[in-house]
Short mmCIF file of C-alpha atoms and ligand atoms in Angstrom, two decimals:
data_model
loop_
_atom_site.label_atom_id
_atom_site.label_comp_id
_atom_site.label_asym_id
_atom_site.label_seq_id
_atom_site.Cartn_x
_atom_site.Cartn_y
_atom_site.Cartn_z
CA MET A 22 0.07 -0.04 -0.13
CA LEU A 23 1.17 3.44 -0.94
CA PRO A 24 0.19 6.83 -0.05
CA ALA A 25 -1.78 8.26 -3.01
CA ALA A 26 0.68 9.91 -5.43
CA ASP A 27 -1.55 12.56 -6.91
CA GLY A 28 -4.52 12.60 -4.17
CA SER A 29 -6.97 11.32 -6.76
CA GLY A 30 -7.57 7.89 -4.92
CA GLY A 31 -7.63 6.34 -8.33
CA ASP A 32 -4.76 3.95 -7.77
CA PHE A 33 -5.32 0.51 -6.21
CA LEU A 34 -2.46 0.54 -3.93
CA ASP A 35 -3.75 3.96 -2.32
CA SER A 36 -3.48 3.58 1.42
CA ARG A 37 -6.53 5.68 2.23
CA LEU A 38 -8.50 3.33 -0.09
CA TRP A 39 -7.08 0.30 1.80
CA ALA A 40 -7.61 1.88 5.28
CA GLN A 41 -11.21 2.60 4.29
CA MET A 42 -11.75 -0.79 3.09
CA LEU A 43 -10.53 -2.39 6.41
CA ARG A 44 -12.55 0.02 8.53
CA THR A 45 -15.70 -0.90 6.66
CA CYS A 46 -15.19 -4.42 7.06
CA SER A 47 -14.29 -4.19 10.84
CA VAL A 48 -17.60 -2.19 11.26
CA GLN A 49 -19.56 -4.65 9.31
CA LEU A 50 -18.32 -7.82 10.68
CA GLU A 51 -18.38 -6.59 14.23
CA ALA A 52 -22.02 -5.71 13.76
CA CYS A 53 -22.58 -9.27 12.91
CA GLY A 54 -20.89 -10.76 16.19
CA TYR A 55 -17.36 -11.31 14.67
CA ALA A 56 -14.24 -10.43 16.71
CA PRO A 57 -10.72 -9.93 15.51
CA VAL A 58 -8.10 -12.47 15.58
CA TRP A 59 -4.46 -12.39 14.87
CA LEU A 60 -2.85 -15.46 13.42
CA PRO A 61 0.81 -16.36 12.88
CA LEU A 62 2.28 -15.86 9.55
CA ALA A 63 4.03 -18.84 9.36
CA GLU A 64 2.81 -22.50 10.50
CA GLU A 65 4.26 -25.97 10.51
CA THR A 66 4.04 -27.13 6.93
CA ALA A 67 1.97 -30.35 7.99
CA LEU A 68 -1.04 -28.08 8.99
CA PHE A 69 -1.47 -26.95 5.50
CA SER A 70 -0.60 -30.14 3.68
CA ARG A 71 -3.19 -32.00 6.06
CA GLY A 72 -5.76 -29.04 6.33
CA LEU A 73 -5.81 -28.07 2.56
CA GLY A 74 -5.18 -31.24 1.03
CA ASP A 75 -1.96 -32.88 -0.26
CA SER A 76 -2.91 -32.83 -3.70
CA SER A 77 -4.48 -29.38 -3.61
CA ASP A 78 -2.68 -26.91 -6.27
CA VAL A 79 -1.81 -24.86 -3.07
CA VAL A 80 -0.01 -27.37 -1.19
CA GLN A 81 1.42 -29.12 -4.60
CA LYS A 82 3.21 -25.94 -6.28
CA GLU A 83 2.32 -22.72 -4.32
CA MET A 84 3.54 -22.92 -0.68
CA TYR A 85 6.79 -20.81 0.45
CA THR A 86 8.29 -23.69 2.81
CA PHE A 87 11.37 -23.32 4.73
CA THR A 88 13.26 -24.98 7.52
CA ASP A 89 13.77 -23.10 10.64
CA ARG A 90 16.81 -23.25 13.01
CA GLY A 91 15.18 -26.15 14.75
CA ASN A 92 14.89 -28.08 11.78
CA ARG A 93 11.29 -27.86 11.49
CA SER A 94 9.40 -27.22 8.21
CA LEU A 95 7.41 -24.09 8.32
CA THR A 96 5.46 -22.54 5.70
CA LEU A 97 4.25 -18.83 5.05
CA ARG A 98 0.54 -19.29 5.15
CA PRO A 99 -1.13 -19.40 1.98
CA GLU A 100 -4.62 -18.79 3.54
CA GLY A 101 -6.09 -18.28 7.03
CA THR A 102 -8.74 -20.95 7.68
CA ALA A 103 -6.11 -23.76 8.52
CA GLY A 104 -4.44 -21.38 11.02
CA ALA A 105 -7.70 -20.26 12.60
CA ALA A 106 -8.70 -23.97 12.98
CA ARG A 107 -5.52 -24.77 14.52
CA ALA A 108 -5.72 -21.88 16.79
CA PHE A 109 -9.32 -23.07 17.77
CA VAL A 110 -8.08 -26.50 18.69
CA GLU A 111 -4.78 -25.52 20.39
CA HIS A 112 -6.49 -23.16 22.63
CA ARG A 113 -9.45 -25.42 23.16
CA VAL A 114 -11.93 -22.70 22.42
CA GLY A 115 -14.89 -25.06 21.85
CA GLN A 116 -14.16 -26.85 25.12
CA ARG A 117 -13.77 -23.71 27.10
CA ALA A 118 -16.92 -22.06 25.88
CA THR A 119 -19.82 -23.88 23.91
CA GLY A 120 -21.84 -22.26 21.15
CA VAL A 121 -20.82 -20.32 18.15
CA HIS A 122 -17.37 -18.67 17.89
CA ARG A 123 -16.98 -15.92 15.30
CA TRP A 124 -13.44 -14.69 14.26
CA TYR A 125 -12.10 -12.26 11.53
CA TYR A 126 -8.75 -11.69 10.43
CA ALA A 127 -6.83 -9.57 7.68
CA GLY A 128 -3.59 -9.87 6.82
CA PRO A 129 -0.94 -11.13 4.24
CA MET A 130 -0.95 -14.56 2.57
CA PHE A 131 1.76 -16.15 0.38
CA ARG A 132 1.23 -18.38 -2.78
CA ALA A 133 3.96 -18.79 -5.28
CA GLU A 134 1.83 -18.41 -8.20
CA ARG A 135 2.49 -16.68 -11.59
CA PRO A 136 1.83 -12.93 -10.95
CA GLN A 137 -0.71 -11.14 -12.86
CA LYS A 138 -3.37 -8.51 -12.40
CA GLY A 139 -5.53 -9.69 -9.50
CA ARG A 140 -3.01 -12.31 -8.67
CA TYR A 141 0.31 -11.93 -6.50
CA ARG A 142 2.59 -13.76 -4.40
CA GLN A 143 2.17 -11.88 -1.43
CA PHE A 144 -1.73 -10.73 -1.32
CA TYR A 145 -3.83 -9.49 1.46
CA GLN A 146 -6.92 -11.29 2.55
CA LEU A 147 -9.82 -10.46 4.92
CA GLY A 148 -11.42 -13.58 5.97
CA ALA A 149 -14.11 -14.80 8.80
CA GLU A 150 -14.65 -18.05 10.21
CA CYS A 151 -17.70 -19.14 12.02
CA PHE A 152 -17.20 -22.21 14.28
CA GLY A 153 -19.84 -24.18 15.99
CA ALA A 154 -22.86 -23.49 13.73
CA PRO A 155 -24.46 -26.27 11.79
CA ALA A 156 -25.34 -25.78 7.97
CA GLY A 157 -28.48 -23.77 6.85
CA LEU A 158 -28.96 -20.58 8.94
CA ALA A 159 -25.36 -19.84 9.57
CA ASP A 160 -24.61 -20.23 5.85
CA VAL A 161 -27.30 -17.88 4.95
CA ASP A 162 -26.40 -15.28 7.70
CA MET A 163 -22.88 -15.31 6.25
CA LEU A 164 -24.01 -14.90 2.61
CA CYS A 165 -26.29 -11.96 3.75
CA MET A 166 -23.47 -10.39 5.75
CA LEU A 167 -21.18 -10.65 2.64
CA GLN A 168 -23.83 -9.14 0.46
CA GLN A 169 -23.84 -6.05 2.75
CA LEU A 170 -20.23 -5.83 3.16
CA CYS A 171 -19.74 -5.81 -0.61
CA ALA A 172 -22.42 -3.01 -0.79
CA ALA A 173 -20.77 -1.08 2.17
CA TRP A 174 -17.48 -1.18 0.06
CA GLY A 175 -19.41 0.25 -2.81
CA LEU A 176 -18.78 -2.63 -5.20
CA ARG A 177 -21.49 -2.76 -7.87
CA ASP A 178 -22.44 -5.75 -10.14
CA VAL A 179 -21.29 -8.57 -7.81
CA GLN A 180 -22.87 -11.98 -8.54
CA ILE A 181 -23.07 -14.46 -5.94
CA GLU A 182 -22.60 -18.05 -7.23
CA LEU A 183 -23.36 -21.21 -5.21
CA ASN A 184 -22.95 -24.84 -5.16
CA SER A 185 -23.17 -27.75 -2.77
CA LEU A 186 -20.71 -30.73 -2.62
CA GLY A 187 -23.21 -32.49 -0.46
CA ASP A 188 -22.42 -34.81 2.39
CA ALA A 189 -19.51 -37.48 2.41
CA ALA A 190 -21.61 -40.10 0.68
CA SER A 191 -22.67 -37.55 -2.02
CA ARG A 192 -18.96 -36.64 -2.52
CA ALA A 193 -17.90 -40.31 -2.63
CA ALA A 194 -20.54 -41.11 -5.27
CA TYR A 195 -19.65 -37.95 -7.27
CA ARG A 196 -15.85 -38.95 -7.34
CA ASP A 197 -16.53 -42.24 -8.66
CA ALA A 198 -19.07 -40.79 -11.31
CA LEU A 199 -16.60 -38.02 -12.46
CA HIS A 200 -13.66 -40.42 -12.55
CA ALA A 201 -15.78 -43.04 -14.53
CA PHE A 202 -16.50 -40.23 -16.99
CA ALA A 203 -13.11 -38.78 -17.37
CA ARG A 204 -10.91 -41.84 -17.16
CA PRO A 205 -11.52 -42.77 -20.93
CA ARG A 206 -10.72 -39.07 -21.95
CA ARG A 207 -7.71 -39.06 -19.98
CA ALA A 208 -5.23 -38.84 -22.97
CA GLN A 209 -6.79 -35.72 -24.38
CA MET A 210 -6.37 -34.00 -21.14
CA CYS A 211 -3.37 -31.54 -20.12
CA ALA A 212 -0.71 -33.10 -17.65
CA ASN A 213 -2.19 -31.32 -14.56
CA CYS A 214 -5.64 -32.98 -15.15
CA GLN A 215 -4.09 -36.35 -15.83
CA ALA A 216 -2.55 -36.16 -12.31
CA ARG A 217 -5.86 -34.69 -10.80
CA LEU A 218 -7.68 -37.56 -12.18
CA GLU A 219 -5.82 -40.00 -9.88
CA HIS A 220 -5.46 -37.75 -6.82
CA ASN A 221 -8.14 -35.12 -6.83
CA VAL A 222 -10.72 -35.65 -9.47
CA LEU A 223 -13.17 -32.84 -8.50
CA ARG A 224 -10.48 -30.32 -9.51
CA LEU A 225 -10.89 -31.45 -13.02
CA LEU A 226 -13.91 -29.10 -13.06
CA ASP A 227 -11.56 -26.10 -12.47
CA CYS A 228 -9.21 -26.43 -15.28
CA LYS A 229 -9.08 -23.45 -17.59
CA ASN A 230 -7.58 -25.46 -20.48
CA ALA A 231 -9.88 -25.20 -23.43
CA ALA A 232 -9.03 -29.00 -24.30
CA CYS A 233 -9.84 -30.16 -20.83
CA ARG A 234 -12.96 -28.10 -20.73
CA ALA A 235 -14.17 -29.69 -23.96
CA GLN A 236 -13.69 -33.20 -22.71
CA LEU A 237 -15.64 -32.35 -19.47
CA ALA A 238 -18.50 -30.52 -21.24
CA GLU A 239 -20.64 -33.34 -20.86
CA ALA A 240 -19.39 -34.53 -17.49
CA PRO A 241 -22.11 -35.41 -14.77
CA GLU A 242 -23.01 -32.71 -12.31
CA ILE A 243 -22.71 -33.13 -8.55
CA GLY A 244 -26.40 -32.73 -8.20
CA ALA A 245 -27.12 -35.91 -9.60
CA SER A 246 -25.06 -37.51 -6.59
CA TRP A 247 -26.41 -35.73 -3.66
CA THR A 248 -28.17 -37.81 -1.23
CA PRO A 249 -31.62 -36.70 -0.16
CA PRO A 250 -30.70 -34.94 3.05
CA ALA A 251 -27.75 -32.94 1.21
CA ALA A 252 -30.00 -31.90 -1.58
CA ASP A 253 -32.69 -30.84 1.10
CA GLU A 254 -30.00 -28.73 3.01
CA PHE A 255 -29.10 -27.07 -0.27
CA ALA A 256 -32.57 -26.28 -1.09
CA ARG A 257 -33.20 -24.86 2.26
CA VAL A 258 -30.28 -22.45 1.87
CA GLN A 259 -31.56 -21.36 -1.42
CA ALA A 260 -35.01 -20.93 -0.31
CA LEU A 261 -33.89 -18.80 2.62
CA LEU A 262 -31.90 -16.68 0.22
CA GLN A 263 -34.67 -16.12 -1.97
CA GLN A 264 -36.81 -15.14 0.99
CA MET A 265 -34.12 -12.55 1.85
CA GLU A 266 -33.90 -11.20 -1.48
CA VAL A 267 -30.50 -11.97 -1.91
CA PRO A 268 -29.68 -12.87 -5.67
CA PHE A 269 -27.52 -15.80 -6.46
CA VAL A 270 -26.84 -18.03 -9.23
CA HIS A 271 -26.61 -21.95 -8.94
CA ARG A 272 -23.27 -23.04 -10.59
CA PRO A 273 -23.71 -26.84 -10.75
CA ARG A 274 -19.99 -27.08 -11.50
CA LEU A 275 -18.49 -24.85 -9.00
CA VAL A 276 -15.63 -26.49 -7.17
CA ARG A 277 -13.07 -24.82 -4.76
CA GLY A 278 -9.26 -25.31 -4.70
CA LEU A 279 -8.89 -26.25 -1.11
CA ASP A 280 -9.79 -29.85 0.08
CA TYR A 281 -11.42 -29.08 3.47
CA TYR A 282 -14.79 -28.10 2.15
CA THR A 283 -17.86 -30.01 2.84
CA GLY A 284 -21.53 -28.99 1.77
CA LEU A 285 -22.14 -25.54 0.62
CA ILE A 286 -19.35 -23.57 -1.31
CA PHE A 287 -19.86 -20.16 -2.64
CA GLU A 288 -17.71 -17.39 -4.60
CA PHE A 289 -18.51 -13.84 -5.30
CA VAL A 290 -17.44 -12.88 -8.78
CA GLU A 291 -17.14 -9.53 -10.77
CA ALA A 292 -20.62 -9.86 -12.72
CA PRO A 293 -20.05 -11.07 -16.23
CA GLN A 294 -21.64 -8.24 -18.01
CA ARG A 295 -18.95 -5.89 -17.18
CA GLY A 296 -16.19 -5.81 -20.02
CA ASP A 297 -12.83 -7.30 -18.88
CA GLU A 298 -11.25 -4.09 -19.96
CA VAL A 299 -12.51 -2.23 -16.89
CA GLY A 300 -12.54 -5.06 -14.31
CA LEU A 301 -10.45 -7.92 -13.05
CA GLY A 302 -10.20 -9.86 -16.21
CA ALA A 303 -9.13 -13.45 -15.84
CA GLN A 304 -9.27 -13.16 -11.69
CA SER A 305 -12.75 -12.32 -11.34
CA THR A 306 -13.39 -14.21 -7.93
CA ILE A 307 -13.47 -11.50 -5.16
CA LEU A 308 -14.11 -13.85 -2.42
CA GLY A 309 -14.68 -17.45 -1.77
CA GLY A 310 -15.82 -19.68 0.94
CA GLY A 311 -18.04 -22.40 2.17
CA ARG A 312 -18.53 -24.99 4.92
CA TYR A 313 -15.70 -27.18 6.27
CA ASP A 314 -17.43 -29.45 8.77
CA ARG A 315 -14.57 -31.72 9.32
CA LEU A 316 -11.35 -29.73 9.56
CA VAL A 317 -11.32 -29.13 13.34
CA GLU A 318 -11.88 -32.61 14.03
CA GLU A 319 -9.33 -33.55 11.70
CA LEU A 320 -6.76 -31.41 13.36
CA GLY A 321 -7.55 -32.84 16.59
CA GLY A 322 -10.23 -30.95 17.96
CA PRO A 323 -13.90 -31.88 18.90
CA SER A 324 -16.40 -32.24 15.94
CA THR A 325 -17.01 -28.78 15.07
CA PRO A 326 -19.05 -27.53 12.13
CA ALA A 327 -17.91 -24.49 10.51
CA VAL A 328 -18.31 -22.08 7.61
CA GLY A 329 -16.03 -19.08 6.52
CA PHE A 330 -15.01 -16.97 3.64
CA SER A 331 -11.91 -14.98 2.66
CA ALA A 332 -11.72 -11.98 0.10
CA GLY A 333 -8.78 -10.67 -1.86
CA LEU A 334 -8.26 -7.04 -0.85
CA GLU A 335 -6.31 -6.20 -3.96
CA ARG A 336 -9.05 -7.47 -6.03
CA ILE A 337 -11.58 -5.44 -4.23
CA ALA A 338 -9.46 -2.49 -4.57
CA LEU A 339 -8.94 -3.04 -8.32
CA LEU A 340 -12.66 -3.34 -8.78
CA LEU A 341 -13.40 -0.25 -6.92
CA CYS A 342 -10.64 1.76 -8.91
CA ALA A 343 -12.18 0.58 -12.21
CA GLN A 344 -15.61 1.34 -11.25
CA GLN A 345 -14.44 4.67 -10.24
CA GLN A 346 -12.75 5.27 -13.54
CA GLN A 347 -15.81 4.03 -15.50
CA GLN A 348 -17.94 6.40 -13.63
CA GLN A 349 -15.64 9.32 -14.42
CA GLN A 350 -15.63 8.28 -18.00
CA GLN A 351 -19.39 8.38 -18.02
CA GLN A 352 -19.64 11.82 -16.49
CA ALA A 353 -17.01 13.03 -19.00
CA GLN A 354 -18.95 11.39 -22.02
CA ALA A 355 -22.18 13.17 -20.60
CA ALA A 356 -20.42 16.41 -20.49
CA SER A 357 -18.71 16.19 -23.65
CA CYS A 358 -19.76 18.45 -26.65
CA ASP A 359 -19.20 18.25 -30.35
CA LEU A 360 -17.88 21.90 -30.45
CA LEU A 361 -16.33 24.46 -28.23
CA LEU A 362 -16.58 27.99 -29.46
CA VAL A 363 -14.20 30.44 -27.80
CA PRO A 364 -14.75 34.21 -28.90
CA LEU A 365 -11.76 36.19 -28.43
CA ASP A 366 -13.56 39.72 -28.18
CA VAL A 367 -16.83 41.42 -27.67
CA PRO A 368 -17.92 41.49 -31.22
CA CYS A 369 -17.07 37.92 -31.66
CA GLN A 370 -19.07 36.77 -28.64
CA LEU A 371 -22.41 37.65 -30.53
CA GLN A 372 -20.94 35.83 -33.60
CA ALA A 373 -20.53 32.79 -31.35
CA LEU A 374 -23.74 32.87 -29.62
CA ARG A 375 -25.41 32.92 -33.04
CA LEU A 376 -23.38 30.19 -34.39
CA ALA A 377 -24.15 28.17 -31.41
CA GLN A 378 -27.80 28.61 -31.75
CA GLN A 379 -27.98 27.57 -35.35
CA LEU A 380 -25.99 24.51 -34.83
CA ARG A 381 -28.00 23.65 -31.61
CA ALA A 382 -31.11 24.02 -33.80
CA VAL A 383 -29.72 21.21 -36.07
CA GLY A 384 -28.88 18.95 -33.16
CA CYS A 385 -25.07 19.67 -32.36
CA LYS A 386 -23.90 19.93 -28.87
CA VAL A 387 -22.24 23.23 -28.46
CA GLU A 388 -20.52 24.96 -25.74
CA VAL A 389 -19.70 28.61 -25.77
CA ASP A 390 -16.86 29.70 -23.66
CA VAL A 391 -18.79 32.29 -21.26
CA MET A 392 -15.72 33.31 -19.39
CA GLY A 393 -15.06 36.56 -21.04
CA VAL A 394 -12.34 37.78 -23.40
CA ASN A 395 -9.59 37.09 -20.99
CA ALA A 396 -9.87 33.31 -21.13
CA ASN A 397 -6.71 31.42 -21.03
CA LEU A 398 -6.86 29.64 -24.67
CA LYS A 399 -4.51 26.88 -23.64
CA ALA A 400 -6.18 25.99 -20.43
CA LEU A 401 -9.71 26.11 -22.19
CA LEU A 402 -8.34 23.72 -25.02
CA ARG A 403 -6.89 21.36 -22.19
CA ARG A 404 -10.27 21.25 -20.49
CA ALA A 405 -12.20 20.69 -23.52
CA ASP A 406 -9.97 17.97 -24.30
CA ARG A 407 -10.41 16.32 -21.06
CA LEU A 408 -14.05 16.62 -21.21
CA GLY A 409 -14.04 14.80 -24.51
CA HIS A 410 -15.16 17.54 -26.60
CA ARG A 411 -14.32 16.89 -30.26
CA PHE A 412 -13.78 20.25 -31.80
CA ALA A 413 -12.89 23.68 -30.93
CA LEU A 414 -13.21 26.85 -32.61
CA VAL A 415 -11.42 30.05 -31.80
CA LEU A 416 -13.31 33.28 -33.02
CA GLY A 417 -11.29 36.56 -33.25
CA SER A 418 -11.09 39.74 -35.44
CA GLU A 419 -9.12 37.80 -38.14
CA GLU A 420 -12.08 34.95 -38.37
CA GLN A 421 -14.70 37.59 -38.31
CA LYS A 422 -12.93 39.63 -41.11
CA SER A 423 -12.34 36.63 -43.35
CA GLY A 424 -15.23 34.58 -42.51
CA ARG A 425 -12.84 31.62 -42.33
CA GLY A 426 -11.51 29.79 -39.13
CA GLN A 427 -9.57 26.99 -38.06
CA LEU A 428 -11.40 23.92 -36.90
CA LYS A 429 -9.36 22.18 -34.40
CA ASN A 430 -10.09 18.48 -34.33
CA LEU A 431 -9.23 17.65 -30.63
CA ARG A 432 -9.04 14.02 -30.91
CA GLN A 433 -7.10 13.75 -34.06
CA ARG A 434 -4.92 16.50 -33.09
CA ARG A 435 -5.11 18.42 -36.27
CA SER A 436 -6.83 21.74 -37.64
CA ASP A 437 -8.87 22.28 -40.82
CA GLU A 438 -9.82 25.63 -42.22
CA ILE A 439 -13.33 26.11 -42.51
CA VAL A 440 -16.03 28.64 -43.73
CA LEU A 441 -17.78 30.12 -40.71
CA ARG A 442 -21.23 29.20 -41.74
CA PRO A 443 -23.72 26.93 -39.93
CA GLU A 444 -24.21 24.34 -42.73
CA ALA A 445 -20.40 24.03 -43.23
CA LEU A 446 -19.79 23.49 -39.65
CA ALA A 447 -22.53 21.18 -39.07
CA THR A 448 -21.14 18.92 -41.91
CA ALA A 449 -17.63 19.07 -40.38
CA LEU A 450 -18.98 18.19 -36.85
CA GLU A 451 -20.73 15.02 -38.44
CA ALA A 452 -17.11 13.73 -39.42
CA PRO A 453 -16.11 10.83 -37.10
P1 LIG B 9 -9.42 -18.83 -1.84
O1 LIG B 9 -10.53 -19.03 -2.87
O2 LIG B 9 -8.17 -19.55 -2.20
O3 LIG B 9 -10.03 -19.20 -0.42
O4 LIG B 9 -9.01 -17.31 -1.64
C1 LIG B 9 -9.87 -16.37 -1.30
C2 LIG B 9 -9.74 -15.23 -2.13
O5 LIG B 9 -8.26 -14.66 -1.88
C3 LIG B 9 -9.94 -15.15 -3.58
O6 LIG B 9 -11.37 -15.11 -4.08
C4 LIG B 9 -9.17 -14.13 -4.27
O7 LIG B 9 -9.81 -12.95 -3.99
C5 LIG B 9 -7.70 -14.00 -3.08
N1 LIG B 9 -6.82 -14.60 -3.61
C6 LIG B 9 -6.43 -15.96 -3.66
N2 LIG B 9 -5.15 -16.28 -4.24
C7 LIG B 9 -4.66 -14.95 -4.53
C8 LIG B 9 -3.61 -14.28 -5.11
N3 LIG B 9 -2.43 -15.04 -5.43
N4 LIG B 9 -3.46 -13.02 -5.44
C9 LIG B 9 -4.42 -12.16 -4.83
N5 LIG B 9 -5.55 -12.60 -4.50
C10 LIG B 9 -5.64 -14.00 -4.13
C11 LIG B 9 -9.33 -19.31 0.78
O8 LIG B 9 -8.40 -18.73 0.95
C12 LIG B 9 -10.10 -19.98 1.87
N6 LIG B 9 -9.42 -19.73 3.03
C13 LIG B 9 -11.53 -19.22 2.19
C14 LIG B 9 -12.24 -19.75 3.29
C15 LIG B 9 -12.27 -19.14 4.44
N7 LIG B 9 -12.94 -20.98 3.13
C16 LIG B 9 -13.43 -21.08 4.44
N8 LIG B 9 -13.34 -19.95 5.05
#
């Protein structure tokens, strides 16, 4: 994060924007009963390989792992959930006080990924974990909270995408079904997917490779493998969201990159109708999360259902800046004119007003400079350019005498001589 260079706030690394994002999330999350928690930056490597899954991409290729002075293998945290669950177990939080425990955290995470817009090796997450609440109400509560948080950040056009991985029986049945479908297509898949087929078949659905996507176009969907209780649970969440008027899309092929998930999973993505050029491009997921009912127990704690999310703060800042730029462009477009007329002396002011009226009568958008004859011409032209005006015409005694002027094309940065008659000007303004 950097102090704003120009005070415009248009830079996604602007420290004031970040401070504001963090303040907003503290207010929103604390209003929902979440308390801040500070977690270590490094944990034992085994926590992540067990917690996130040995075959997950994060564990396989993205961890920053090192040996400390005591010859222990440590890893810079790639995410916060495993550390939060470890702390929950180690401090016997569930045993010391029964009920629901809601924690939130913000800070740097580390993944050795190929950097690109919205994807960094050190990035900042805001996350929250809700320990102890069963599926259903707690999930809807979290999604409603996140919808409000996005609105409080000022994010527009965010789409909520949901799916359910079902219960253990649903997942086992689906793994078998997907494996049976994909196995005969193995040779046509990328090397990564060939490995996923053996170790983590659900991740096949997340491959961006066009050939793999084509191979899986007809793959079965997990919904076909849900047990009746799993299907009911997901239907209940969807019904509650509808009643709460929280819009969402069910994405039957949504999977998540970490292995601890059980049941409901979700992502908030930049809505697809926004053009890539203004938004996040390929890294369009702002936040992701879901239920992980077995992680605490797997780490040695009591059976504790849980749900959580994490949001990438760079992506949120990028999107807020893109939105701001888009808004500025729209405002500029609304203010832009076909022609700026600049009269340099009093007699020319009348000529400018007349010309403007005649041109407006035939549908041209014309601004007359009304600041008087002492206007700074350079500054006027710069402003016209900034507002997106297309042409400018300066009217002085020379022009009045000759009946001709120089029509400045502000976009193409050239001038053409023109007869100062409304018909000739109107025709010239029609030029692209
Ligand atoms: P995740 O989907 O791996 O989930 O990451 C959550 C968010 O972090 C992503 O949606 C994205 O905005 C951001 N993010 C991830 N990797 C990068 C990166 N390399 N550069 C920039 N931003 C990134 C988790 O981390 C889970 N712990 C979420 C969770 C919490 N599930 C349950 N509780």
